[in-house]
Short mmCIF file of C-alpha atoms and ligand atoms in Angstrom, two decimals:
data_model
loop_
_atom_site.label_atom_id
_atom_site.label_comp_id
_atom_site.label_asym_id
_atom_site.label_seq_id
_atom_site.Cartn_x
_atom_site.Cartn_y
_atom_site.Cartn_z
CA MET A 1 0.00 0.00 0.00
CA LYS A 2 1.26 3.48 -0.89
CA PHE A 3 1.09 6.63 1.24
CA PHE A 4 0.68 9.97 -0.51
CA ILE A 5 0.41 13.34 1.20
CA ASP A 6 -2.43 15.56 0.02
CA THR A 7 -1.01 19.07 0.22
CA ALA A 8 1.02 21.67 -1.63
CA ASN A 9 2.73 22.77 1.61
CA LEU A 10 6.46 22.18 1.13
CA ASP A 11 7.28 22.02 4.87
CA GLN A 12 4.67 19.33 5.43
CA ILE A 13 5.82 17.44 2.34
CA LYS A 14 9.41 17.51 3.66
CA GLU A 15 8.28 16.39 7.14
CA ALA A 16 6.35 13.44 5.69
CA HIS A 17 9.23 12.59 3.35
CA ASP A 18 11.69 12.59 6.28
CA LEU A 19 9.60 9.89 7.97
CA GLY A 20 10.74 7.59 5.18
CA ILE A 21 7.23 6.30 4.46
CA LEU A 22 6.10 8.74 1.77
CA ASP A 23 5.43 7.37 -1.71
CA GLY A 24 4.08 10.48 -3.38
CA VAL A 25 2.10 13.72 -3.31
CA THR A 26 -1.29 14.82 -4.57
CA THR A 27 -2.23 18.44 -5.14
CA ASN A 28 -5.20 20.22 -6.64
CA PRO A 29 -5.94 23.85 -7.60
CA SER A 30 -7.55 24.51 -4.19
CA LEU A 31 -4.49 23.20 -2.32
CA MET A 32 -2.17 25.35 -4.47
CA ALA A 33 -4.32 28.43 -3.83
CA LYS A 34 -4.31 27.66 -0.09
CA GLU A 35 -0.50 28.02 -0.13
CA GLY A 36 -0.80 31.32 -2.01
CA ILE A 37 0.75 29.86 -5.18
CA THR A 38 -0.85 31.68 -8.12
CA GLY A 39 0.03 32.32 -11.75
CA LYS A 40 1.19 29.65 -14.18
CA GLY A 41 4.93 30.32 -13.75
CA ASN A 42 4.81 30.08 -9.95
CA ILE A 43 2.61 26.99 -10.06
CA MET A 44 5.03 25.22 -12.43
CA LYS A 45 8.00 26.22 -10.23
CA HIS A 46 6.20 24.90 -7.16
CA TYR A 47 5.58 21.52 -8.82
CA LYS A 48 9.29 21.37 -9.62
CA ALA A 49 10.15 22.15 -5.98
CA ILE A 50 7.85 19.33 -4.81
CA CYS A 51 9.37 16.90 -7.33
CA ASP A 52 12.86 17.84 -6.09
CA VAL A 53 11.86 16.69 -2.56
CA VAL A 54 9.82 13.60 -3.40
CA PRO A 55 11.07 11.03 -5.92
CA GLY A 56 7.67 9.27 -5.99
CA ASP A 57 4.59 10.20 -8.01
CA VAL A 58 3.47 13.85 -7.79
CA SER A 59 -0.02 14.59 -9.10
CA ALA A 60 -0.38 17.94 -10.87
CA GLU A 61 -3.84 18.93 -12.05
CA VAL A 62 -4.87 20.49 -15.36
CA ILE A 63 -7.15 23.53 -15.36
CA SER A 64 -8.54 23.15 -18.90
CA THR A 65 -11.79 21.28 -19.39
CA ASP A 66 -11.51 20.69 -23.16
CA TYR A 67 -9.48 17.89 -24.77
CA LYS A 68 -7.07 20.14 -26.64
CA GLY A 69 -6.37 22.34 -23.64
CA MET A 70 -5.91 19.36 -21.33
CA MET A 71 -3.46 17.71 -23.73
CA LYS A 72 -1.41 20.92 -24.03
CA GLU A 73 -1.27 21.39 -20.25
CA ALA A 74 -0.53 17.71 -19.69
CA GLY A 75 2.52 17.96 -21.98
CA GLU A 76 3.80 21.03 -20.10
CA LEU A 77 3.26 19.39 -16.71
CA ALA A 78 4.86 16.10 -17.76
CA ASP A 79 7.94 18.06 -18.92
CA ILE A 80 8.54 19.39 -15.37
CA ALA A 81 9.88 16.09 -14.02
CA PRO A 82 9.65 12.36 -14.80
CA ASN A 83 7.62 11.71 -11.62
CA ILE A 84 4.76 14.05 -12.54
CA VAL A 85 1.37 12.32 -12.81
CA VAL A 86 -1.16 14.42 -14.73
CA LYS A 87 -4.41 14.80 -12.82
CA ILE A 88 -7.43 14.93 -15.10
CA PRO A 89 -11.07 15.45 -14.07
CA MET A 90 -13.70 12.77 -14.65
CA ILE A 91 -15.48 14.43 -17.56
CA LYS A 92 -16.02 13.34 -21.18
CA ASP A 93 -13.01 15.20 -22.59
CA GLY A 94 -11.04 14.05 -19.55
CA ILE A 95 -11.56 10.40 -20.43
CA LYS A 96 -10.51 11.13 -24.00
CA ALA A 97 -7.38 12.90 -22.71
CA ILE A 98 -6.54 10.03 -20.33
CA SER A 99 -6.79 7.54 -23.22
CA SER A 100 -4.44 9.63 -25.39
CA LEU A 101 -1.98 10.30 -22.55
CA THR A 102 -1.91 6.59 -21.71
CA GLU A 103 -1.10 5.82 -25.35
CA ASN A 104 1.73 8.38 -25.13
CA GLY A 105 3.12 6.80 -21.95
CA ILE A 106 2.15 9.69 -19.64
CA ALA A 107 0.90 8.70 -16.18
CA THR A 108 -2.52 10.00 -15.14
CA ASN A 109 -4.70 10.34 -12.07
CA CYS A 110 -8.42 10.53 -12.81
CA THR A 111 -9.86 12.86 -10.17
CA LEU A 112 -13.31 13.81 -8.84
CA VAL A 113 -14.58 10.23 -8.96
CA PHE A 114 -17.78 9.53 -7.02
CA SER A 115 -19.22 6.33 -8.52
CA ALA A 116 -18.22 2.83 -9.61
CA GLY A 117 -19.32 3.62 -13.16
CA GLN A 118 -16.88 6.52 -13.32
CA ALA A 119 -14.14 4.27 -11.92
CA ILE A 120 -14.80 1.70 -14.68
CA LEU A 121 -14.46 4.41 -17.35
CA ALA A 122 -11.19 5.66 -15.80
CA ALA A 123 -9.76 2.13 -15.83
CA LYS A 124 -10.92 1.49 -19.41
CA ALA A 125 -9.16 4.71 -20.47
CA GLY A 126 -5.98 3.36 -18.85
CA ALA A 127 -5.64 5.80 -15.94
CA THR A 128 -2.66 5.04 -13.69
CA TYR A 129 -4.71 6.07 -10.64
CA VAL A 130 -8.40 6.61 -9.96
CA SER A 131 -9.28 8.99 -7.12
CA PRO A 132 -12.59 8.37 -5.35
CA PHE A 133 -13.19 11.27 -2.91
CA ILE A 134 -14.40 9.33 0.10
CA GLY A 135 -14.66 12.26 2.55
CA ARG A 136 -16.85 14.26 0.20
CA ILE A 137 -19.15 11.24 -0.24
CA ASP A 138 -19.43 10.88 3.54
CA ASP A 139 -20.19 14.63 3.71
CA ILE A 140 -23.48 14.03 1.89
CA ASN A 141 -24.33 11.06 4.13
CA TRP A 142 -23.40 8.37 1.56
CA ASP A 143 -20.75 5.73 2.18
CA GLY A 144 -17.29 6.55 0.80
CA LEU A 145 -15.71 3.32 2.00
CA GLN A 146 -18.45 1.27 0.38
CA LEU A 147 -17.37 2.85 -2.94
CA ILE A 148 -13.74 1.83 -2.35
CA ASN A 149 -14.95 -1.72 -1.65
CA GLN A 150 -17.05 -1.79 -4.81
CA ILE A 151 -14.30 -0.44 -7.06
CA ALA A 152 -11.76 -2.87 -5.55
CA GLU A 153 -14.10 -5.79 -6.24
CA ILE A 154 -14.82 -4.70 -9.82
CA TYR A 155 -11.14 -4.07 -10.63
CA ALA A 156 -10.19 -7.48 -9.20
CA ILE A 157 -12.91 -9.31 -11.16
CA GLN A 158 -12.09 -7.48 -14.39
CA GLY A 159 -8.31 -7.49 -13.97
CA PHE A 160 -7.96 -3.69 -14.33
CA ASP A 161 -4.46 -2.38 -13.53
CA THR A 162 -5.55 1.12 -12.45
CA GLU A 163 -4.61 1.76 -8.81
CA ILE A 164 -7.32 2.88 -6.40
CA LEU A 165 -6.19 6.08 -4.71
CA ALA A 166 -8.49 6.82 -1.76
CA ALA A 167 -8.67 10.63 -1.66
CA SER A 168 -10.40 13.27 0.45
CA ILE A 169 -9.31 11.42 3.57
CA ARG A 170 -9.54 13.52 6.71
CA SER A 171 -8.79 11.13 9.58
CA SER A 172 -6.36 8.43 10.63
CA LEU A 173 -9.24 5.97 10.96
CA ALA A 174 -10.20 6.58 7.32
CA ILE A 175 -6.65 5.54 6.31
CA VAL A 176 -7.01 2.22 8.14
CA GLU A 177 -10.52 1.64 6.78
CA SER A 178 -9.43 2.47 3.22
CA ALA A 179 -6.58 -0.04 3.52
CA GLU A 180 -9.09 -2.64 4.70
CA ALA A 181 -11.51 -1.79 1.87
CA GLY A 182 -8.85 -2.47 -0.77
CA ALA A 183 -7.34 0.92 -1.61
CA ASP A 184 -3.89 0.67 -3.23
CA VAL A 185 -3.00 4.21 -2.17
CA VAL A 186 -4.25 6.68 0.43
CA THR A 187 -3.70 10.39 0.15
CA CYS A 188 -4.26 12.46 3.25
CA PRO A 189 -3.07 15.44 5.27
CA LEU A 190 0.07 15.13 7.42
CA SER A 191 -2.09 15.25 10.58
CA SER A 192 -3.89 12.04 9.57
CA ILE A 193 -0.58 10.27 8.88
CA LEU A 194 0.85 11.37 12.24
CA GLY A 195 -2.38 10.34 13.98
CA LEU A 196 -1.56 6.72 13.10
CA LEU A 197 1.32 6.90 15.59
CA LYS A 198 -0.90 7.55 18.56
CA HIS A 199 -1.86 5.03 21.23
CA PRO A 200 -2.05 5.76 24.97
CA LEU A 201 -0.65 2.33 25.83
CA THR A 202 2.47 3.11 23.78
CA ASP A 203 3.00 6.31 25.79
CA ILE A 204 2.34 4.57 29.13
CA GLY A 205 4.56 1.62 28.22
CA LEU A 206 7.45 3.83 27.09
CA GLU A 207 7.22 5.96 30.22
CA GLN A 208 7.38 2.78 32.34
CA PHE A 209 10.35 1.34 30.43
CA LEU A 210 12.32 4.58 30.81
CA ALA A 211 11.45 4.87 34.51
CA ASP A 212 12.51 1.25 35.17
CA HIS A 213 15.76 1.80 33.25
CA LYS A 214 16.50 4.84 35.46
CA LYS A 215 15.83 2.79 38.63
CA GLY A 216 18.26 0.09 37.49
CA ASN A 217 21.07 2.63 36.93
O1 G3P B 301 -7.27 14.43 -2.77
C1 G3P B 301 -8.47 15.13 -2.89
C2 G3P B 301 -8.60 16.08 -1.78
O2 G3P B 301 -7.67 17.11 -1.87
C3 G3P B 301 -9.95 16.62 -1.55
O3 G3P B 301 -10.07 16.67 -0.18
O4 G3P B 301 -10.93 17.40 1.96
O5 G3P B 301 -11.15 18.87 -0.07
O6 G3P B 301 -12.52 16.81 0.15
P1 G3P B 301 -11.23 17.48 0.49
#
């Protein structure tokens, strides 16, 4: 299972990378804006800075919504670094673009996926990753994990190679549940990754070990 961090914040990316467990990064236009990165030149430079820190896959999203525009942007993004994965929205022209990019050997992440039908289309187009947004599904009182389960079952039955990237994860528990549901990758904020470390019995046990060691010396 792969761990991606879902942020454009370089400090957090470096902190996660230093843990030695980071396999990649996902970004989106909202996350870039949150860091105050605006304008094409700055955005491209920021992707390069992220790729310089993380050798694994870095998802960079297109802004165009038409086939021609997406293909042009995808080429520019892919030229930044060999580990760029072009993030394409789940729309008609997006599927067309994913098919063409796959034929050209460019890795893709099909984003804004909310149904099994959309996940089938992404896989048929040859997407490297499919990103079901589980948190946003839970937000409207549907079951995000159930979707991960369903996609995992369909991909296994059909032998699709596309990796299931559980996105819009906002808790440590959702990481564990996504792993259990069959996600190949989780992408989440640093806080959710660090939350996996926590257990009160670990803290109590360590405190005891250190106290006993002190007594013995
Ligand atoms: O990876 C997708 C993610 O950035 C969306 O998360 O919390 O905005 O639903 P969220």
